[in-house]
Amino acid sequence: MQASARQRPVGELLRQWRDRRRISQLDLAISADISTRHLSFVETGRSKPSRDMVLRLGEHLDVPLRERNRLLLAAGYAPAYTENALPDPGMSAVREAVRQLLASHEPYPAAVADRNWDLVDANAGTGLFVAGIAPELTTNVLRATLHPEGMAPHILNLGEWRAHLLGRLRRQVSQTADAGLAELLDELRGYPCDQPVPEVEVPGPGDIFVPLRFRHEGADLTFFSTVATFGTPLDVTVAELMIESFFPADQRTAAYLRERAARVG
């Protein structure tokens, strides 16, 4: 959120989140087990919610942990969720889990990004994606992928993959109301693309997922990807980590990746 939004009363922020989720006062009151009258008083500032009430409403509105902390601050309470940097000693278990996931996915590419899509970690398999890309581009996954001096010239279905990534980012902006992500979305939309970019992801004949078709040293490779997050996060940093793993979509790609790993390893 912008600085001005952080100074708004908690009731106004809660109402904004309710509107964003398209939930009526009645439905939210029922799910949170409070009266509609009390919820109305909270939203209009006539009643100050308790700390438990703020947390309960944040839970039922599916507000991200970072934003729940801001709701608490707006209500005059201390944040409930920690935000530890990944290198901190207390995050060793998280770092180890991430490294295990990345290593176990070799020789296939896998990378970890934070809420801003900044690269946190990656395995050796991602080397075929970023070979020859300027280091300053590789710090952000989306810029590295869609920038004309990044992966974009090597993506055979750039229009389709661009639409897929922009759709993910657009949904993330809607989910989090993050101004920085909205700016990133505008920036990425301005990158050139010489292929049609579909507004809606509609499968072609036989398609069951959006593939990434990538040319590497003359070989045409096809991938599909999965995105994993930590299932029970209570720390803001952990909640915002995204682990994207790429799998070969055909036997030719799988064989190429195994042979490449044997050469470079």
Coordinates of C-alpha atoms in Angstrom, one line a residue:
M1 CA 0.0 0.0 0.0
Q2 CA 1.0 3.6 -0.4
A3 CA 2.1 5.7 2.6
S4 CA -1.2 7.6 2.7
A5 CA -3.1 4.3 2.8
R6 CA -1.2 3.2 5.9
Q7 CA -2.4 6.2 7.8
R8 CA -6.1 5.5 7.1
P9 CA -8.3 4.3 10.0
V10 CA -8.6 0.6 10.4
G11 CA -12.3 0.6 9.7
E12 CA -11.7 2.2 6.3
L13 CA -9.0 -0.3 5.5
L14 CA -11.2 -3.2 6.5
R15 CA -14.0 -1.9 4.3
Q16 CA -11.6 -1.6 1.4
W17 CA -10.5 -5.2 1.8
R18 CA -14.2 -6.3 2.0
D19 CA -15.0 -4.4 -1.1
R20 CA -12.0 -5.9 -2.9
R21 CA -13.1 -9.4 -1.9
R22 CA -16.6 -8.5 -3.0
I23 CA -18.1 -9.7 0.3
S24 CA -21.2 -8.1 1.8
Q25 CA -21.2 -6.9 5.4
L26 CA -23.8 -9.6 6.2
D27 CA -21.7 -12.4 4.7
L28 CA -18.5 -11.2 6.5
A29 CA -20.4 -10.8 9.8
I30 CA -21.8 -14.3 9.6
S31 CA -18.5 -15.9 8.7
A32 CA -16.6 -14.0 11.4
D33 CA -19.4 -14.7 13.9
I34 CA -20.0 -11.0 14.8
S35 CA -23.1 -8.8 14.4
T36 CA -23.6 -6.8 11.3
R37 CA -24.2 -3.8 13.5
H38 CA -20.8 -4.2 15.2
L39 CA -19.1 -4.7 11.9
S40 CA -20.7 -1.5 10.5
F41 CA -19.6 0.4 13.6
V42 CA -16.0 -0.8 13.1
E43 CA -16.0 0.2 9.4
T44 CA -17.3 3.6 10.1
G45 CA -15.0 4.2 13.1
R46 CA -17.8 4.4 15.7
S47 CA -16.3 1.3 17.4
K48 CA -12.7 0.3 17.9
P49 CA -12.1 -3.3 17.2
S50 CA -10.1 -5.5 19.6
R51 CA -6.8 -7.0 18.4
D52 CA -8.6 -10.4 18.1
M53 CA -11.3 -8.8 16.0
V54 CA -8.8 -7.3 13.6
L55 CA -7.0 -10.7 13.2
R56 CA -10.3 -12.5 12.8
L57 CA -11.6 -10.2 10.1
G58 CA -8.2 -10.3 8.4
E59 CA -8.4 -14.1 8.3
H60 CA -11.9 -14.2 6.9
L61 CA -11.0 -11.6 4.3
D62 CA -7.9 -13.6 3.3
V63 CA -5.8 -10.5 3.8
P64 CA -2.0 -11.2 3.3
L65 CA 0.0 -11.4 6.5
R66 CA 1.9 -8.2 5.6
E67 CA -1.4 -6.3 5.3
R68 CA -2.8 -7.9 8.5
N69 CA 0.1 -6.3 10.3
R70 CA -0.8 -2.9 8.8
L71 CA -4.4 -3.4 9.9
L72 CA -3.2 -4.0 13.4
L73 CA -1.0 -0.9 13.4
A74 CA -3.9 1.2 12.1
A75 CA -5.9 -0.1 15.0
G76 CA -3.2 0.9 17.5
Y77 CA -1.8 -2.6 18.1
A78 CA 1.6 -4.2 17.6
P79 CA 2.1 -6.4 14.5
A80 CA 1.3 -10.1 15.1
Y81 CA 3.5 -11.6 12.4
T82 CA 7.2 -11.5 12.3
E83 CA 9.2 -10.5 9.2
N84 CA 12.6 -12.1 9.3
A85 CA 15.1 -11.7 6.5
L86 CA 15.9 -15.1 4.9
P87 CA 19.6 -15.0 6.0
D88 CA 18.7 -14.6 9.7
P89 CA 19.8 -17.4 11.9
G90 CA 16.2 -18.2 12.9
M91 CA 15.3 -18.9 9.2
S92 CA 17.8 -21.7 8.8
A93 CA 15.1 -24.3 8.6
V94 CA 13.4 -22.4 5.8
R95 CA 16.7 -21.9 3.9
E96 CA 17.4 -25.6 4.2
A97 CA 14.0 -26.6 3.0
V98 CA 14.3 -24.3 0.0
R99 CA 17.8 -25.7 -0.9
Q100 CA 16.5 -29.2 -0.6
L101 CA 13.6 -28.5 -3.0
L102 CA 15.9 -26.8 -5.5
A103 CA 18.5 -29.5 -5.4
S104 CA 16.0 -32.4 -5.6
H105 CA 14.6 -30.9 -8.8
E106 CA 17.9 -31.1 -10.7
P107 CA 18.5 -31.3 -13.6
Y108 CA 15.3 -29.5 -14.2
P109 CA 15.1 -25.7 -13.6
A110 CA 13.6 -24.3 -10.3
A111 CA 13.8 -20.9 -8.7
V112 CA 12.6 -19.1 -5.7
A113 CA 11.2 -15.5 -5.8
D114 CA 9.8 -13.1 -3.2
R115 CA 6.6 -11.1 -3.2
N116 CA 8.2 -8.6 -5.7
W117 CA 9.3 -11.5 -8.0
D118 CA 12.9 -10.7 -7.0
L119 CA 15.1 -13.8 -7.3
V120 CA 15.9 -15.3 -4.0
D121 CA 17.6 -18.6 -5.0
A122 CA 17.8 -20.9 -8.0
N123 CA 19.3 -24.3 -8.9
A124 CA 21.9 -25.0 -11.6
G125 CA 19.1 -26.0 -14.1
T126 CA 18.0 -22.4 -14.5
G127 CA 21.4 -21.6 -16.1
L128 CA 20.0 -22.5 -19.6
F129 CA 17.3 -19.8 -19.2
V130 CA 19.6 -17.0 -18.1
A131 CA 22.7 -17.7 -20.1
G132 CA 24.0 -14.5 -21.7
I133 CA 21.5 -12.3 -19.9
A134 CA 22.8 -9.1 -18.2
P135 CA 23.2 -9.7 -14.5
E136 CA 21.1 -6.7 -13.6
L137 CA 18.1 -8.3 -15.4
T138 CA 18.4 -11.6 -13.6
T139 CA 17.6 -10.1 -10.2
N140 CA 13.9 -10.0 -11.1
V141 CA 12.3 -13.1 -12.5
L142 CA 9.6 -11.3 -14.6
R143 CA 12.1 -8.7 -16.0
A144 CA 14.5 -11.5 -16.9
T145 CA 11.7 -13.4 -18.7
L146 CA 9.9 -10.7 -20.6
H147 CA 12.6 -8.0 -21.2
P148 CA 13.7 -7.9 -24.9
E149 CA 17.3 -8.3 -23.7
G150 CA 16.4 -11.2 -21.4
M151 CA 14.8 -14.5 -22.2
A152 CA 12.1 -13.1 -24.4
P153 CA 14.0 -13.5 -27.8
H154 CA 14.4 -17.2 -27.0
I155 CA 10.8 -17.9 -26.0
L156 CA 9.1 -19.4 -29.0
N157 CA 5.5 -18.7 -27.7
L158 CA 6.4 -15.3 -26.2
G159 CA 2.9 -13.9 -26.6
E160 CA 1.2 -16.8 -24.9
W161 CA 3.8 -17.0 -22.1
R162 CA 3.7 -13.2 -21.6
A163 CA -0.1 -13.3 -21.2
H164 CA 0.3 -16.1 -18.7
L165 CA 2.8 -14.2 -16.5
L166 CA 1.0 -10.9 -16.8
G167 CA -2.2 -12.6 -15.8
R168 CA -0.5 -14.0 -12.7
L169 CA 0.9 -10.6 -11.7
R170 CA -2.5 -9.0 -12.4
R171 CA -4.2 -11.4 -10.0
Q172 CA -1.5 -10.8 -7.4
V173 CA -2.0 -7.0 -7.6
S174 CA -5.7 -7.6 -7.1
Q175 CA -5.1 -10.0 -4.2
T176 CA -2.5 -7.7 -2.4
A177 CA -3.4 -4.2 -3.5
D178 CA 0.4 -3.6 -3.7
A179 CA 1.4 -0.4 -5.4
G180 CA 4.9 -1.6 -6.2
L181 CA 3.5 -4.7 -8.0
A182 CA 1.1 -2.5 -9.9
E183 CA 4.1 -0.4 -11.1
L184 CA 5.9 -3.6 -12.1
L185 CA 2.8 -4.7 -14.1
D186 CA 2.7 -1.3 -16.0
E187 CA 6.5 -1.6 -16.7
L188 CA 6.1 -5.2 -18.1
R189 CA 3.2 -4.2 -20.3
G190 CA 5.4 -1.7 -21.9
Y191 CA 7.9 -4.3 -23.1
P192 CA 7.7 -5.0 -26.8
C193 CA 6.3 -8.2 -28.1
D194 CA 6.2 -9.2 -31.8
Q195 CA 3.5 -11.9 -31.2
P196 CA -0.2 -11.7 -30.4
V197 CA -0.8 -11.5 -26.7
P198 CA -4.2 -13.2 -25.8
E199 CA -6.3 -11.4 -23.3
V200 CA -7.8 -14.7 -22.0
E201 CA -5.9 -18.0 -21.7
V202 CA -7.9 -20.3 -23.9
P203 CA -6.4 -23.8 -24.5
G204 CA -5.6 -24.9 -28.0
P205 CA -6.2 -28.5 -29.3
G206 CA -4.8 -31.0 -26.8
D207 CA -3.5 -28.3 -24.4
I208 CA -3.9 -29.0 -20.7
F209 CA -1.5 -26.2 -19.4
V210 CA 0.3 -23.2 -20.7
P211 CA 3.6 -24.4 -22.0
L212 CA 6.9 -22.5 -22.0
R213 CA 8.6 -23.2 -25.4
F214 CA 12.2 -22.2 -25.2
R215 CA 15.1 -22.4 -27.7
H216 CA 18.5 -23.2 -26.2
E217 CA 21.5 -23.6 -28.5
G218 CA 19.4 -24.6 -31.4
A219 CA 17.2 -27.1 -29.4
D220 CA 13.5 -26.4 -29.0
L221 CA 12.5 -27.3 -25.4
T222 CA 9.0 -27.4 -23.9
F223 CA 8.2 -27.0 -20.2
F224 CA 5.3 -26.8 -17.8
S225 CA 5.7 -25.3 -14.3
T226 CA 4.3 -25.7 -10.8
V227 CA 4.3 -23.0 -8.1
A228 CA 4.7 -24.0 -4.4
T229 CA 4.4 -22.0 -1.3
F230 CA 4.8 -22.8 2.4
G231 CA 1.6 -24.3 3.7
T232 CA 1.4 -22.9 7.2
P233 CA 3.4 -19.7 7.3
L234 CA 3.3 -17.4 10.3
D235 CA 6.2 -15.1 9.1
V236 CA 5.6 -12.5 6.4
T237 CA 8.8 -13.4 4.5
V238 CA 8.0 -17.1 4.5
A239 CA 4.4 -16.5 3.4
E240 CA 5.5 -14.5 0.4
L241 CA 8.1 -17.0 -1.0
M242 CA 7.2 -18.6 -4.3
I243 CA 9.0 -21.7 -5.6
E244 CA 8.5 -22.3 -9.3
S245 CA 9.6 -25.7 -10.7
F246 CA 9.8 -26.4 -14.4
F247 CA 9.3 -29.9 -15.7
P248 CA 10.0 -31.3 -19.2
A249 CA 6.7 -31.6 -21.2
D250 CA 8.1 -34.2 -23.5
Q251 CA 10.8 -36.9 -23.6
R252 CA 13.0 -34.9 -26.0
T253 CA 13.3 -32.0 -23.5
A254 CA 13.9 -34.4 -20.6
A255 CA 16.7 -36.1 -22.4
Y256 CA 18.3 -32.8 -23.4
L257 CA 18.3 -31.6 -19.8
R258 CA 19.9 -34.8 -18.5
E259 CA 22.5 -34.7 -21.2
R260 CA 23.2 -31.0 -20.5
A261 CA 23.6 -31.7 -16.8
A262 CA 26.0 -34.5 -17.5
R263 CA 28.1 -32.1 -19.7
V264 CA 28.2 -29.1 -17.4
G265 CA 28.4 -31.2 -14.2

